[in-house]
Amino acid sequence: MPVSLARRALGVLGLVLIGVGGWHLAAEPDPYGVLLWLGGALVLHDALIAPLVLAVGVLVAAVPARPVVRGALVTAGALVLVTLPLLLRPGAPPNPSALPLPYARNLVLVLAAVAVAAAVLVLLARWRRVRPRRGSGATGGAPGEG
């Protein structure tokens, strides 16, 4: 099967970006610190994050409202991934306006809002399935009577 032009272009672009990353790593004053951080990120991903995501995926497979729950989990995961580095950074931020608000509290509030929105969507979907429809004969009369 021939390789498409787009696939080759993406492969070349990937190799160029790997080269740029290697160039920047070589220019880094402490490349071992960067390599240690990347190794730690790899171990954290393979030992904790990937198994956790797989376990949650298995649990979500049994939930009747899978699409809503998946959407809420993806949204919550993205929020945590964006916010967590700011929360875990040691010391005061170099720019005082970088963390002017209580981000931990706000993250919890936003995650709660995502959970409430997902619950409302699930309840609305359930209510629409259960609610009798007009003219469907659910009241015992023939359709169109009344």
PDB file of C-alpha atoms in Angstrom:
ATOM      1  CA  MET A   1       0.000   0.000   0.000  1.00  0.00           C
ATOM      2  CA  PRO A   2       1.620   3.291  -1.037  1.00  0.00           C
ATOM      3  CA  VAL A   3       2.251   5.922   1.571  1.00  0.00           C
ATOM      4  CA  SER A   4       0.328   9.121   0.936  1.00  0.00           C
ATOM      5  CA  LEU A   5       2.011  12.472   0.481  1.00  0.00           C
ATOM      6  CA  ALA A   6       0.365  13.845   3.639  1.00  0.00           C
ATOM      7  CA  ARG A   7       1.684  10.936   5.680  1.00  0.00           C
ATOM      8  CA  ARG A   8       5.217  11.473   4.399  1.00  0.00           C
ATOM      9  CA  ALA A   9       4.979  15.218   5.056  1.00  0.00           C
ATOM     10  CA  LEU A  10       3.823  14.577   8.626  1.00  0.00           C
ATOM     11  CA  GLY A  11       6.685  12.112   9.128  1.00  0.00           C
ATOM     12  CA  VAL A  12       9.221  14.657   7.877  1.00  0.00           C
ATOM     13  CA  LEU A  13       7.654  17.359  10.077  1.00  0.00           C
ATOM     14  CA  GLY A  14       7.885  15.032  13.091  1.00  0.00           C
ATOM     15  CA  LEU A  15      11.555  14.357  12.420  1.00  0.00           C
ATOM     16  CA  VAL A  16      12.232  18.102  12.054  1.00  0.00           C
ATOM     17  CA  LEU A  17      10.505  18.771  15.385  1.00  0.00           C
ATOM     18  CA  ILE A  18      12.537  16.005  17.055  1.00  0.00           C
ATOM     19  CA  GLY A  19      15.667  17.681  15.695  1.00  0.00           C
ATOM     20  CA  VAL A  20      14.555  21.076  17.047  1.00  0.00           C
ATOM     21  CA  GLY A  21      13.933  19.493  20.455  1.00  0.00           C
ATOM     22  CA  GLY A  22      17.354  17.845  20.415  1.00  0.00           C
ATOM     23  CA  TRP A  23      18.959  21.156  19.428  1.00  0.00           C
ATOM     24  CA  HIS A  24      17.279  22.952  22.331  1.00  0.00           C
ATOM     25  CA  LEU A  25      18.204  20.137  24.712  1.00  0.00           C
ATOM     26  CA  ALA A  26      21.856  20.363  23.651  1.00  0.00           C
ATOM     27  CA  ALA A  27      21.789  24.149  24.165  1.00  0.00           C
ATOM     28  CA  GLU A  28      20.309  23.771  27.670  1.00  0.00           C
ATOM     29  CA  PRO A  29      22.791  24.576  30.464  1.00  0.00           C
ATOM     30  CA  ASP A  30      21.559  21.569  32.482  1.00  0.00           C
ATOM     31  CA  PRO A  31      20.350  18.923  29.991  1.00  0.00           C
ATOM     32  CA  TYR A  32      20.408  16.207  32.668  1.00  0.00           C
ATOM     33  CA  GLY A  33      17.740  18.032  34.656  1.00  0.00           C
ATOM     34  CA  VAL A  34      15.516  18.119  31.579  1.00  0.00           C
ATOM     35  CA  LEU A  35      16.175  14.453  30.841  1.00  0.00           C
ATOM     36  CA  LEU A  36      15.394  13.570  34.462  1.00  0.00           C
ATOM     37  CA  TRP A  37      12.123  15.520  34.260  1.00  0.00           C
ATOM     38  CA  LEU A  38      11.186  13.786  30.981  1.00  0.00           C
ATOM     39  CA  GLY A  39      12.035  10.386  32.464  1.00  0.00           C
ATOM     40  CA  GLY A  40       9.950  11.143  35.535  1.00  0.00           C
ATOM     41  CA  ALA A  41       7.048  12.223  33.333  1.00  0.00           C
ATOM     42  CA  LEU A  42       7.329   8.972  31.372  1.00  0.00           C
ATOM     43  CA  VAL A  43       7.362   6.841  34.526  1.00  0.00           C
ATOM     44  CA  LEU A  44       4.463   8.828  36.018  1.00  0.00           C
ATOM     45  CA  HIS A  45       2.449   8.333  32.848  1.00  0.00           C
ATOM     46  CA  ASP A  46       3.136   4.615  32.481  1.00  0.00           C
ATOM     47  CA  ALA A  47       2.905   3.716  36.170  1.00  0.00           C
ATOM     48  CA  LEU A  48      -0.014   5.905  37.276  1.00  0.00           C
ATOM     49  CA  ILE A  49      -1.889   7.886  34.649  1.00  0.00           C
ATOM     50  CA  ALA A  50      -2.355   5.221  31.948  1.00  0.00           C
ATOM     51  CA  PRO A  51      -3.566   2.476  34.353  1.00  0.00           C
ATOM     52  CA  LEU A  52      -5.873   4.976  36.052  1.00  0.00           C
ATOM     53  CA  VAL A  53      -7.382   6.059  32.718  1.00  0.00           C
ATOM     54  CA  LEU A  54      -7.862   2.425  31.694  1.00  0.00           C
ATOM     55  CA  ALA A  55      -9.541   1.556  34.999  1.00  0.00           C
ATOM     56  CA  VAL A  56     -11.879   4.535  34.728  1.00  0.00           C
ATOM     57  CA  GLY A  57     -12.646   3.540  31.124  1.00  0.00           C
ATOM     58  CA  VAL A  58     -13.644   0.052  32.246  1.00  0.00           C
ATOM     59  CA  LEU A  59     -15.892   1.522  34.940  1.00  0.00           C
ATOM     60  CA  VAL A  60     -17.475   4.033  32.544  1.00  0.00           C
ATOM     61  CA  ALA A  61     -18.265   1.249  30.061  1.00  0.00           C
ATOM     62  CA  ALA A  62     -20.979   0.031  32.444  1.00  0.00           C
ATOM     63  CA  VAL A  63     -22.613   3.458  32.834  1.00  0.00           C
ATOM     64  CA  PRO A  64     -25.798   4.013  30.789  1.00  0.00           C
ATOM     65  CA  ALA A  65     -24.928   7.673  30.051  1.00  0.00           C
ATOM     66  CA  ARG A  66     -21.456   6.947  28.658  1.00  0.00           C
ATOM     67  CA  PRO A  67     -21.122   9.931  26.283  1.00  0.00           C
ATOM     68  CA  VAL A  68     -21.981  12.500  28.948  1.00  0.00           C
ATOM     69  CA  VAL A  69     -19.731  10.875  31.544  1.00  0.00           C
ATOM     70  CA  ARG A  70     -16.864  10.618  29.040  1.00  0.00           C
ATOM     71  CA  GLY A  71     -17.265  14.270  28.102  1.00  0.00           C
ATOM     72  CA  ALA A  72     -17.265  15.321  31.748  1.00  0.00           C
ATOM     73  CA  LEU A  73     -14.181  13.210  32.491  1.00  0.00           C
ATOM     74  CA  VAL A  74     -12.279  14.561  29.478  1.00  0.00           C
ATOM     75  CA  THR A  75     -13.189  18.125  30.464  1.00  0.00           C
ATOM     76  CA  ALA A  76     -12.175  17.547  34.084  1.00  0.00           C
ATOM     77  CA  GLY A  77      -8.905  15.914  33.012  1.00  0.00           C
ATOM     78  CA  ALA A  78      -8.041  18.830  30.735  1.00  0.00           C
ATOM     79  CA  LEU A  79      -8.823  21.325  33.500  1.00  0.00           C
ATOM     80  CA  VAL A  80      -6.607  19.478  35.971  1.00  0.00           C
ATOM     81  CA  LEU A  81      -3.764  19.116  33.460  1.00  0.00           C
ATOM     82  CA  VAL A  82      -3.818  22.846  32.723  1.00  0.00           C
ATOM     83  CA  THR A  83      -4.095  23.933  36.359  1.00  0.00           C
ATOM     84  CA  LEU A  84      -1.914  21.391  38.162  1.00  0.00           C
ATOM     85  CA  PRO A  85       1.491  22.746  37.063  1.00  0.00           C
ATOM     86  CA  LEU A  86       0.537  26.178  38.426  1.00  0.00           C
ATOM     87  CA  LEU A  87      -0.565  24.654  41.712  1.00  0.00           C
ATOM     88  CA  LEU A  88       2.458  22.396  42.183  1.00  0.00           C
ATOM     89  CA  ARG A  89       5.098  24.991  41.313  1.00  0.00           C
ATOM     90  CA  PRO A  90       7.245  25.565  44.398  1.00  0.00           C
ATOM     91  CA  GLY A  91       7.752  29.047  45.763  1.00  0.00           C
ATOM     92  CA  ALA A  92       6.190  32.323  44.772  1.00  0.00           C
ATOM     93  CA  PRO A  93       5.417  32.875  41.093  1.00  0.00           C
ATOM     94  CA  PRO A  94       7.944  35.053  39.241  1.00  0.00           C
ATOM     95  CA  ASN A  95       5.093  37.238  38.046  1.00  0.00           C
ATOM     96  CA  PRO A  96       2.684  38.266  40.864  1.00  0.00           C
ATOM     97  CA  SER A  97      -0.218  38.339  38.406  1.00  0.00           C
ATOM     98  CA  ALA A  98       0.365  34.679  37.425  1.00  0.00           C
ATOM     99  CA  LEU A  99      -1.575  33.322  40.409  1.00  0.00           C
ATOM    100  CA  PRO A 100      -3.661  36.221  41.723  1.00  0.00           C
ATOM    101  CA  LEU A 101      -6.603  34.002  42.742  1.00  0.00           C
ATOM    102  CA  PRO A 102      -6.965  30.865  44.888  1.00  0.00           C
ATOM    103  CA  TYR A 103      -6.540  28.369  42.037  1.00  0.00           C
ATOM    104  CA  ALA A 104      -7.018  25.258  44.169  1.00  0.00           C
ATOM    105  CA  ARG A 105     -10.424  26.437  45.361  1.00  0.00           C
ATOM    106  CA  ASN A 106     -11.384  27.616  41.882  1.00  0.00           C
ATOM    107  CA  LEU A 107     -10.346  24.293  40.340  1.00  0.00           C
ATOM    108  CA  VAL A 108     -12.585  22.445  42.800  1.00  0.00           C
ATOM    109  CA  LEU A 109     -15.470  24.822  42.000  1.00  0.00           C
ATOM    110  CA  VAL A 110     -15.062  24.397  38.242  1.00  0.00           C
ATOM    111  CA  LEU A 111     -14.830  20.606  38.593  1.00  0.00           C
ATOM    112  CA  ALA A 112     -18.012  20.689  40.683  1.00  0.00           C
ATOM    113  CA  ALA A 113     -19.704  22.769  37.966  1.00  0.00           C
ATOM    114  CA  VAL A 114     -18.662  20.196  35.343  1.00  0.00           C
ATOM    115  CA  ALA A 115     -20.075  17.390  37.505  1.00  0.00           C
ATOM    116  CA  VAL A 116     -23.355  19.278  38.042  1.00  0.00           C
ATOM    117  CA  ALA A 117     -23.659  20.027  34.314  1.00  0.00           C
ATOM    118  CA  ALA A 118     -23.086  16.345  33.488  1.00  0.00           C
ATOM    119  CA  ALA A 119     -25.662  15.268  36.083  1.00  0.00           C
ATOM    120  CA  VAL A 120     -28.207  17.740  34.664  1.00  0.00           C
ATOM    121  CA  LEU A 121     -27.621  16.415  31.138  1.00  0.00           C
ATOM    122  CA  VAL A 122     -28.068  12.820  32.313  1.00  0.00           C
ATOM    123  CA  LEU A 123     -31.258  13.698  34.207  1.00  0.00           C
ATOM    124  CA  LEU A 124     -32.671  15.616  31.217  1.00  0.00           C
ATOM    125  CA  ALA A 125     -31.996  12.668  28.920  1.00  0.00           C
ATOM    126  CA  ARG A 126     -33.625  10.288  31.391  1.00  0.00           C
ATOM    127  CA  TRP A 127     -36.620  12.631  31.808  1.00  0.00           C
ATOM    128  CA  ARG A 128     -37.103  12.811  28.023  1.00  0.00           C
ATOM    129  CA  ARG A 129     -37.099   9.009  27.769  1.00  0.00           C
ATOM    130  CA  VAL A 130     -39.604   8.511  30.607  1.00  0.00           C
ATOM    131  CA  ARG A 131     -41.996  11.394  29.884  1.00  0.00           C
ATOM    132  CA  PRO A 132     -45.134  10.359  27.945  1.00  0.00           C
ATOM    133  CA  ARG A 133     -45.471  12.017  24.566  1.00  0.00           C
ATOM    134  CA  ARG A 134     -48.629  13.683  23.322  1.00  0.00           C
ATOM    135  CA  GLY A 135     -50.599  11.627  20.878  1.00  0.00           C
ATOM    136  CA  SER A 136     -48.571   8.501  21.535  1.00  0.00           C
ATOM    137  CA  GLY A 137     -51.454   6.687  23.144  1.00  0.00           C
ATOM    138  CA  ALA A 138     -49.678   6.565  26.504  1.00  0.00           C
ATOM    139  CA  THR A 139     -52.808   7.870  28.274  1.00  0.00           C
ATOM    140  CA  GLY A 140     -54.909   4.941  27.136  1.00  0.00           C
ATOM    141  CA  GLY A 141     -56.877   6.733  24.438  1.00  0.00           C
ATOM    142  CA  ALA A 142     -56.439   6.382  20.727  1.00  0.00           C
ATOM    143  CA  PRO A 143     -53.987   8.734  19.086  1.00  0.00           C
ATOM    144  CA  GLY A 144     -55.599  12.012  18.143  1.00  0.00           C
ATOM    145  CA  GLU A 145     -58.455  11.712  20.686  1.00  0.00           C
ATOM    146  CA  GLY A 146     -59.183  14.408  23.159  1.00  0.00           C
TER     147      GLY A 146
END
